[in-house]
Coordinates of C-alpha atoms and ligand atoms in Angstrom, one line a residue:
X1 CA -17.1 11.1 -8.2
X2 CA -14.8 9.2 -5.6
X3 CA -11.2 11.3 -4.6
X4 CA -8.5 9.0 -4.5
X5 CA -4.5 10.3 -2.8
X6 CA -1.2 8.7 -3.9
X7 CA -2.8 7.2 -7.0
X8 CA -0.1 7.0 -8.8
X9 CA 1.9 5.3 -6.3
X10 CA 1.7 0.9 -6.0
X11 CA -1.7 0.1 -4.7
X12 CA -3.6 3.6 -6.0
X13 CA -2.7 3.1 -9.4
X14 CA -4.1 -0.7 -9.5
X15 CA -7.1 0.5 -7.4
X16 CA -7.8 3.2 -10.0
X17 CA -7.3 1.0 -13.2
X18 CA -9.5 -1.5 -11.2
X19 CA -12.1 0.9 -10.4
X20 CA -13.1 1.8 -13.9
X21 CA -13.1 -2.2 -14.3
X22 CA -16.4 -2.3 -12.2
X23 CA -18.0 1.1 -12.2
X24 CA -18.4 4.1 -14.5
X25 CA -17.8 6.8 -11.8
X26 CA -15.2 9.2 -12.1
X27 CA -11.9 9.7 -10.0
X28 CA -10.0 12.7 -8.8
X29 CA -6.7 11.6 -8.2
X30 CA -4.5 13.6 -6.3
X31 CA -0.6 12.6 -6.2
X32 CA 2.6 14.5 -5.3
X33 CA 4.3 12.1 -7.7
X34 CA 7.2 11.1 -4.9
X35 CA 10.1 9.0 -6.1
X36 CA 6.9 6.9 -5.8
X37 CA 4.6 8.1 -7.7
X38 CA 4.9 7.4 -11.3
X39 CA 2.5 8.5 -14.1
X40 CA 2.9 6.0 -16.4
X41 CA 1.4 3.6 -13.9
X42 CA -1.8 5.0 -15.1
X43 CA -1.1 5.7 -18.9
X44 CA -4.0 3.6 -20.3
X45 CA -6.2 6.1 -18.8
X46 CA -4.3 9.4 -21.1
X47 CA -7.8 9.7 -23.1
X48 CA -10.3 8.5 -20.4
X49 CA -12.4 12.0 -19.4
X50 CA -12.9 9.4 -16.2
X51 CA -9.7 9.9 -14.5
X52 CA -8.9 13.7 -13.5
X53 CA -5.3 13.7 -12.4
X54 CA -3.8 16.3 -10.1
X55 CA -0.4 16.7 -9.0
X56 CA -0.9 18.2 -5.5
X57 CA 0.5 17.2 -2.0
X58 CA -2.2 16.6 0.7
X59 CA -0.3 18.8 2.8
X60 CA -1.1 21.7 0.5
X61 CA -4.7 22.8 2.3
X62 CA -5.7 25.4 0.0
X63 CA -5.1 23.6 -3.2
X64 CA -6.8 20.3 -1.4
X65 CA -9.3 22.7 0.1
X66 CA -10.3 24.3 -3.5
X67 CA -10.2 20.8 -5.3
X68 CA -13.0 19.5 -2.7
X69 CA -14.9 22.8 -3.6
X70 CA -14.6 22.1 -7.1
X71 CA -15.5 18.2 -7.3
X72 CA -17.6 17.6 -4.7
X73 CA -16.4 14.1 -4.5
X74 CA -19.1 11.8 -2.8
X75 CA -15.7 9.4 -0.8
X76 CA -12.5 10.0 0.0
X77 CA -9.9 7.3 -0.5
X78 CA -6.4 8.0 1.2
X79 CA -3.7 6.2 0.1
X80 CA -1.2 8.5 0.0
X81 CA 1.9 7.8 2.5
X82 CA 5.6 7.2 2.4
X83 CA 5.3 3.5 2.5
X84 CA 9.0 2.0 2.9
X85 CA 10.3 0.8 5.9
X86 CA 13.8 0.8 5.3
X87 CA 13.5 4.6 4.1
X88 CA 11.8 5.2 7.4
X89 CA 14.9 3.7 9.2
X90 CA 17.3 6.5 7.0
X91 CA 15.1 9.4 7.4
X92 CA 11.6 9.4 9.1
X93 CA 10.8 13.1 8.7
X94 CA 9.2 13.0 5.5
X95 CA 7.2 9.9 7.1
X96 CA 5.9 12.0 9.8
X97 CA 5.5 14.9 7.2
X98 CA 3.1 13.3 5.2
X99 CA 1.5 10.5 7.0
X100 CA 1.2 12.3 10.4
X101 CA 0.9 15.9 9.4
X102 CA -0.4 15.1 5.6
X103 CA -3.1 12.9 6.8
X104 CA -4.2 15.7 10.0
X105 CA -4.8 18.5 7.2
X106 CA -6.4 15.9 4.5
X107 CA -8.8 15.8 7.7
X108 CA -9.6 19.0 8.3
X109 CA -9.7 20.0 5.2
X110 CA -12.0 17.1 4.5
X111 CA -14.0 18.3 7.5
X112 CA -14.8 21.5 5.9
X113 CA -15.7 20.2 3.0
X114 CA -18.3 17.4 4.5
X115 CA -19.7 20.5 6.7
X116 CA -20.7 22.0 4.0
X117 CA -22.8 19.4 2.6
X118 CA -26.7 19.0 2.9
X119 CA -28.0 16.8 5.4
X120 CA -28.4 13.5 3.0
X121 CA -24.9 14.1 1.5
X122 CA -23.1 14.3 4.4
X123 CA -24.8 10.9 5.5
X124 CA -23.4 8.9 2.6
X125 CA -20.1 11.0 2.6
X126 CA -17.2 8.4 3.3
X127 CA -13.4 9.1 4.1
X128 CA -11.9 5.3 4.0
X129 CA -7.8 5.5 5.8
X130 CA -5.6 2.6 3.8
X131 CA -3.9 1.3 6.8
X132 CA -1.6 -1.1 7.7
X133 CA -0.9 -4.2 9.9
X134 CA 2.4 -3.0 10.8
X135 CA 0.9 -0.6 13.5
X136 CA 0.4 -3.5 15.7
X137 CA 3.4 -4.4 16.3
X138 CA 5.6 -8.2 16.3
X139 CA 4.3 -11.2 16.7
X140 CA 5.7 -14.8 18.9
X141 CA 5.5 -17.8 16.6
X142 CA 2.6 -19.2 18.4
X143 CA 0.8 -15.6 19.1
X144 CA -2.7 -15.4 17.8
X145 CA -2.9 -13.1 14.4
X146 CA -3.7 -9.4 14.6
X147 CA -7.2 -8.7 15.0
X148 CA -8.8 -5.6 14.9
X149 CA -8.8 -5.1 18.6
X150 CA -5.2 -6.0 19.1
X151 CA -3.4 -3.1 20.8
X152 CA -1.2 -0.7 19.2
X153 CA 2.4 -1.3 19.2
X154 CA 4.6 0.4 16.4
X155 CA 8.1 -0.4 16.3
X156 CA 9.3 1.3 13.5
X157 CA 9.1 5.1 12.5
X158 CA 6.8 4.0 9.4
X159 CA 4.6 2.3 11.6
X160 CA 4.3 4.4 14.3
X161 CA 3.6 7.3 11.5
X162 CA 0.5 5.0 10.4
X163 CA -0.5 4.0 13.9
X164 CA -0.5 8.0 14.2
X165 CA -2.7 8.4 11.2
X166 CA -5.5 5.9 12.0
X167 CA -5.6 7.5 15.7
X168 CA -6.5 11.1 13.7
X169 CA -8.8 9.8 11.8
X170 CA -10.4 7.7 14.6
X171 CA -10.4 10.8 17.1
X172 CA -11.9 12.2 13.8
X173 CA -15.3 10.0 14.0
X174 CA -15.8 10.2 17.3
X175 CA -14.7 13.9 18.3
X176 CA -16.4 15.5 14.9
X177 CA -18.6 12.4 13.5
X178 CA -16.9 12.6 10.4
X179 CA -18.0 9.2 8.5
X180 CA -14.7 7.6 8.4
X181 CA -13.6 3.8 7.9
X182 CA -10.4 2.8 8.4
X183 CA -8.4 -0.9 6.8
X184 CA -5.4 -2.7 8.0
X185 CA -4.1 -4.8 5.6
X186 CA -1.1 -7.3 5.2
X187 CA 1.7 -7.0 2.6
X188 CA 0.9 -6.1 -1.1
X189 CA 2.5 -7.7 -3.8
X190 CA 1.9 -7.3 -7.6
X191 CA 2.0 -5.2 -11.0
X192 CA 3.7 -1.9 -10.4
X193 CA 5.0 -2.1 -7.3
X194 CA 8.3 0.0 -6.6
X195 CA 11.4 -2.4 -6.4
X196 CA 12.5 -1.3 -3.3
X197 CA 10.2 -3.6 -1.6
X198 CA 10.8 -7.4 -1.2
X199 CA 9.0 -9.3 -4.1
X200 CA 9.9 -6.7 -7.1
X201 CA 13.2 -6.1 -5.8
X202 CA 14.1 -9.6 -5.8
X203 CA 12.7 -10.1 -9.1
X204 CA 15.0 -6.9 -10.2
X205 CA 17.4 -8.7 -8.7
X206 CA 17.3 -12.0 -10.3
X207 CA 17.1 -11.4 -13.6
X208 CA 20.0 -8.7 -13.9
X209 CA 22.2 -11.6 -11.8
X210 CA 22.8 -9.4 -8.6
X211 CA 22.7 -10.9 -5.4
X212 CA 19.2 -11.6 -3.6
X213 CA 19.7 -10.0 0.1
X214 CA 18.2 -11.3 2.8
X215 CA 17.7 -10.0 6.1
X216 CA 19.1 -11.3 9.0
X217 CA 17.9 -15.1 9.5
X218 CA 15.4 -15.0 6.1
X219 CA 12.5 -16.6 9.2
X220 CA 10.6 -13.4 9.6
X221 CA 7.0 -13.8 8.6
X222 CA 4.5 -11.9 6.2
X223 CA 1.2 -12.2 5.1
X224 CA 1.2 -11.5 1.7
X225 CA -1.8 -10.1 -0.5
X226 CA -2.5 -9.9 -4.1
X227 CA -2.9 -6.3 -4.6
X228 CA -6.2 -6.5 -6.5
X229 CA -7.7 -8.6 -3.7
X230 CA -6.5 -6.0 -1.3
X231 CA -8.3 -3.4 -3.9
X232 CA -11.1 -5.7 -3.9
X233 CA -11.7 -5.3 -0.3
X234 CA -11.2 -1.4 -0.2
X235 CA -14.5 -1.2 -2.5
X236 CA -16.4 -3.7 -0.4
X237 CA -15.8 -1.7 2.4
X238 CA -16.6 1.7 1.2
X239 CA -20.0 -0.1 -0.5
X240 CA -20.6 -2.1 2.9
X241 CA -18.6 -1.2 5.9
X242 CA -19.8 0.6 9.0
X243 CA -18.9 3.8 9.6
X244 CA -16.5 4.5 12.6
X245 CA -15.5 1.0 12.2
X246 CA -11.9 -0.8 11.6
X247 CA -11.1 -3.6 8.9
X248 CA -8.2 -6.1 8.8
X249 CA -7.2 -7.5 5.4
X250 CA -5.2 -10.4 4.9
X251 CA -4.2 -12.7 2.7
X252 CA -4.5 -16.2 4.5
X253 CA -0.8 -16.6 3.3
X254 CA 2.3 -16.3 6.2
X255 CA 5.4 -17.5 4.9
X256 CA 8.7 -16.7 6.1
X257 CA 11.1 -14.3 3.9
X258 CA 13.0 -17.3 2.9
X259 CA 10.0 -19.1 2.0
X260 CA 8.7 -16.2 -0.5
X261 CA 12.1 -16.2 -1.8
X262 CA 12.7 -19.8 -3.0
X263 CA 8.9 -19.7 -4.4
X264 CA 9.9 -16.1 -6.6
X265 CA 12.6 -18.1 -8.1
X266 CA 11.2 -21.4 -8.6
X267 CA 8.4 -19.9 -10.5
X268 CA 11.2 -17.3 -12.7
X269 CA 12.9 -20.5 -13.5
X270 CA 9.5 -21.5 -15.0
X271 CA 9.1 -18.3 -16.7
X272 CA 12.6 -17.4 -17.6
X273 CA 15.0 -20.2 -17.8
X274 CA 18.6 -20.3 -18.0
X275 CA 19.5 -19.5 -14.6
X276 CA 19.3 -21.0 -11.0
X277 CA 17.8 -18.0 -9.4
X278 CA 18.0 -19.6 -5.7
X279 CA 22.2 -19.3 -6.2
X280 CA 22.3 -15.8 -5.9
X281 CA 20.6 -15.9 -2.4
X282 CA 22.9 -13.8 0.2
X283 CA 22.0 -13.0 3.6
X284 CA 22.8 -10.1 5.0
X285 CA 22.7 -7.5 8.2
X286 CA 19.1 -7.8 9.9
X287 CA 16.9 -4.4 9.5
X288 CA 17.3 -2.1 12.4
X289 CA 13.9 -3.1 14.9
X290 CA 12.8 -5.9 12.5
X291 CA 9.2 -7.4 13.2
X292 CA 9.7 -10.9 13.3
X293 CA 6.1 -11.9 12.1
X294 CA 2.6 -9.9 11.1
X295 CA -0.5 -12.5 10.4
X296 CA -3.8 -11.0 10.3
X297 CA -7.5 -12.4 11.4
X298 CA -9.5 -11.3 8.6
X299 CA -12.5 -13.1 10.0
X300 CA -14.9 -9.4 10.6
X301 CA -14.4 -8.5 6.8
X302 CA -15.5 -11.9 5.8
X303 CA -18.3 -12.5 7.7
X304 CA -19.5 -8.7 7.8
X305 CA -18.4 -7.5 4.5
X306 CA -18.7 -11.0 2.5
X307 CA -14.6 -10.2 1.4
X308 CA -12.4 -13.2 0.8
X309 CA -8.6 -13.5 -1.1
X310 CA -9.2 -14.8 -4.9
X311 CA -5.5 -15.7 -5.6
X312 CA -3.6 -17.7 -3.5
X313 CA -0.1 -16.9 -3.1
X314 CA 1.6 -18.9 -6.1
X315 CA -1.4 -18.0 -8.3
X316 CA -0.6 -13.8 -7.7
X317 CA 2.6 -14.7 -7.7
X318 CA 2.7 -16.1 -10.9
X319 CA 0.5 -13.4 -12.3
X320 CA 3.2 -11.0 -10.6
X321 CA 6.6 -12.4 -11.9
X322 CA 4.9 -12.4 -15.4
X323 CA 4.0 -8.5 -15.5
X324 CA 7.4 -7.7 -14.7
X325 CA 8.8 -9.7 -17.3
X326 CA 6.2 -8.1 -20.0
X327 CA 7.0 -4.7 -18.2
X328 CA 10.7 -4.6 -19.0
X329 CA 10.3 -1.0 -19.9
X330 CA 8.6 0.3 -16.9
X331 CA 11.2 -1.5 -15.4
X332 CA 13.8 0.3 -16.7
X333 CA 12.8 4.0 -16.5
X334 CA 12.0 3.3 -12.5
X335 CA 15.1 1.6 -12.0
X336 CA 17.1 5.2 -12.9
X337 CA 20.1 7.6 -10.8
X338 CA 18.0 8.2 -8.1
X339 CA 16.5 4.4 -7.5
X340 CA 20.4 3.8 -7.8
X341 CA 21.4 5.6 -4.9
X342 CA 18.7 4.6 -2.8
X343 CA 20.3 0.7 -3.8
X344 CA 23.8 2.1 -2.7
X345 CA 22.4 3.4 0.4
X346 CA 20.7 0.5 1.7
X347 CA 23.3 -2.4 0.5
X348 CA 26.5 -1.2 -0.6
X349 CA 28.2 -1.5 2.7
X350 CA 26.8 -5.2 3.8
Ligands
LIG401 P1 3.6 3.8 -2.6 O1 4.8 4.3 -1.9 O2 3.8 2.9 -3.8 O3 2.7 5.0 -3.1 C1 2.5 6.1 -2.4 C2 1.9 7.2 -3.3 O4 1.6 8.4 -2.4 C3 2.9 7.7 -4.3 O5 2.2 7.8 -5.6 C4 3.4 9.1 -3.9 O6 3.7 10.0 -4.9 C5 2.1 9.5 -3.1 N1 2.4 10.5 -2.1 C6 3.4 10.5 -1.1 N2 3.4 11.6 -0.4 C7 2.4 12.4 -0.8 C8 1.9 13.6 -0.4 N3 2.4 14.3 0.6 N4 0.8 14.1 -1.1 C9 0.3 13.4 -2.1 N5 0.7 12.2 -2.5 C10 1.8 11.7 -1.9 O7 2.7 3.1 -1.5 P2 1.7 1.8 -1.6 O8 2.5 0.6 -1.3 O9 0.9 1.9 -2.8 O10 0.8 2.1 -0.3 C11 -0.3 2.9 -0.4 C12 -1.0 3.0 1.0 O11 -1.3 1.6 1.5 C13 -0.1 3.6 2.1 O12 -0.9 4.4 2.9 C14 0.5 2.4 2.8 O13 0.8 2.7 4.1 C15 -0.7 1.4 2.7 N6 -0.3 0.0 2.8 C16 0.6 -0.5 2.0 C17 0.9 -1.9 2.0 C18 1.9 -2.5 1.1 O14 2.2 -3.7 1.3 N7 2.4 -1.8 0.1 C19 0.2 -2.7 2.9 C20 -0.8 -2.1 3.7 C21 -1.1 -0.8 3.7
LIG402 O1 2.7 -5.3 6.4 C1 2.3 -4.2 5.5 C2 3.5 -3.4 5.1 O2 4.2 -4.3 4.2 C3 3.2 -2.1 4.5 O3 2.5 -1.3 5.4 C4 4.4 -1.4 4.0 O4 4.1 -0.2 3.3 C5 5.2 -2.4 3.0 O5 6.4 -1.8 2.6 C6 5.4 -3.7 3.7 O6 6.4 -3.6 4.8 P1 7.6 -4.7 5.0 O7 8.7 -4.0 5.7 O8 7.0 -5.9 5.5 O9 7.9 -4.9 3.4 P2 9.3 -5.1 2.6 O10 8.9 -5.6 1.3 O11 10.2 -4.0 2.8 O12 9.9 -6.3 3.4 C7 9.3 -7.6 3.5 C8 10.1 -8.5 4.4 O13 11.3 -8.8 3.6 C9 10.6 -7.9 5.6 O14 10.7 -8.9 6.7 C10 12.0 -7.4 5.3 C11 12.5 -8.4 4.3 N1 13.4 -7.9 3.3 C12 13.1 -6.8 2.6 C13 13.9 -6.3 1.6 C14 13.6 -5.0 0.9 C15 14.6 -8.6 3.0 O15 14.9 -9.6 3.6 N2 15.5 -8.1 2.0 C16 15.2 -7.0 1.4 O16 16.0 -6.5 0.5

């Protein structure tokens, strides 16, 4: 079996539903269902012996260390973070809790654990770190993209928490020869994503008729990824990648904020008629240390890995706006007190 953290959260829960897609092998999933983490992201699996779900925080080494015992898992995936920019900005500690500190004991403990494995297991043991592109910093307009040798240069307290992470994990190869691969990939969109981030917050947005806030001048740039491509390359690269080596996964799709905006509400208008989304635009105060533009070179996993983007960005898109509309019920039970007074928090003053 593989052992998966955070799936429950955004891109674990689609990776896990997507793994049993392709192969028959089991998953632990460990989760410390944050405000993040939601169960019924996963509740087609309630009757599949597959999916073994524990609710556990990766900071907990004897649990994490007695789980490894049990399982024997023959990967470990780690997606478990706090994830949200913004929420960095209004309290980093449990940022460096769980992606600084969290990730160092999912290490060792995971150290232990690989030590204690015969010779040929321990080859063909993997521990693949879910990274981002945020850890290298901002981009000019006419700067080449991100590749995977671009120095390190976090600007915000998320960032610098996963610029943190990989570094553990690389000192972790090369101090201890623990067979880690790392990925650093663009933003995510897509079915269950928490709507505290761009796309599903503007979608939230838009259909209850509440204002879409933009940041600052709308003109900073994304790459954005279709979640199950991005899912897509985390298995390639734990089938195919080189150990001790670093991945960069993008979408081939920069597009300014504004951009992403206008092409969210022309394709709700398609889907949900009756309103012109694009009036309830509002721009508002810029994010504290904003990075004015990611765009990754995902030229090594292509032509190492054979990885490429299916959807293109209207295509997930489309796919996306249409879950959420199907989803209304998900919708609603995230969308509760608590997601409330994060919404207060960030917006009520601009
Ligand atoms: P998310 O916030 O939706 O989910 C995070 C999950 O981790 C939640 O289920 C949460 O309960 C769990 N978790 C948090 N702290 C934990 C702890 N201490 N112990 C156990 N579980 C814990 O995040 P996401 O968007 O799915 O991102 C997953 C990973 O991918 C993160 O590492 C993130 O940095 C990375 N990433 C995200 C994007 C993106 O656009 N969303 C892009 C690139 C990389
Ligand atoms: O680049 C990968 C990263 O992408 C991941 O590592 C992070 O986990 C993920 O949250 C995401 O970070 P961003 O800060 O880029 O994503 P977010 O959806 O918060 O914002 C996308 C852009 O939209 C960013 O420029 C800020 C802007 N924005 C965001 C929100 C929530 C707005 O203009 N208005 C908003 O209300």
């Amino acid at each position: 079996m593989i052992l998966v953290t955070g799936g429950a959260g955004f891109i674990g829960s689609n990776f896990v539903l997507e793994w049993f897609h392709h192969y028959d092998e089991s998953i632990l999933n460990i989760d410390k269902l944050t405000y993040a983490g939601n169960l019924s992201n996963l509740a087609s699996l309630k009757d599949d012996t597959r999916h073994i779900f524990v609710r556990a925080d990766i900071n907990d080494s004897a649990r994490v260390d007695a789980l490894l015992a049990q399982y024997q898992p023959r990967a470990l995936i780690h997606f478990a973070a706090e994830s949200h920019v913004d929420r960095s900005i209004h309290g980093p500690a449990d940022f460096i809790e769980t992606n600084i500190v969290g990730t160092f004991r999912l290490l060792e403990s995971t150290r232990a654990y690989w030590r204690s494995l015969p010779d040929e297991k321990q080859q063909t043991f993997r521990f693949l770190h879910v990274s981002t592109d945020e850890v290298y910093g901002s981009l000019g307009a006419d700067d080449p993209a991100f590749s995977e040798t671009t120095p390190y240069a976090p600007n915000s307290p998320y960032s610098a928490s996963k610029a943190a992470s990989d570094h553990l994990v690389r000192a972790y190869y090369h101090t201890y020869g623990l067979p880690v691969l790392t990925t650093n990939c663009s933003n995510n969109y897509g079915p269950r994503q928490f709507p505290e981030k761009l796309i599903p917050l503007m979608i939230v947005n838009a259909l209850s008729g509440k204002p879409l806030p933009i940041y600052g001048d709308g003109q900073n740039v994304r790459d954005w990824l279709y979640v199950g491509d991005h899912c897509a390359a985390i298995r390639a690269v734990l089938a195919r990648g080189h150990i001790g080596e670093v991945y960069n996964i993008g979408g081939n799709a920069e597009m300014t904020n504004i951009d992403v905006v206008h092409t969210l509400c022309r394709i709700l208008q398609e889907l949900r008629p009756g309103k012109i989304y694009t009036e309830q635009i509002t721009f508002i105060k810029d994010r504290l240390g904003h990075d004015r533009r990611y765009a990754i070179d995902a030229s090594k996993i292509r032509d190492t890995i054979g990885w490429r983007p299916e959807e293109t960005f209207v295509s997930g898109l489309t796919r996306t706006a249409r879950w959420y509309l199907d989803n209304e019920a998900w919708l609603n039970a995230v969308t509760d007190k608590t997601y409330q007074q994060w919404i207060d928090l960030r917006y009520a003053q601009e």
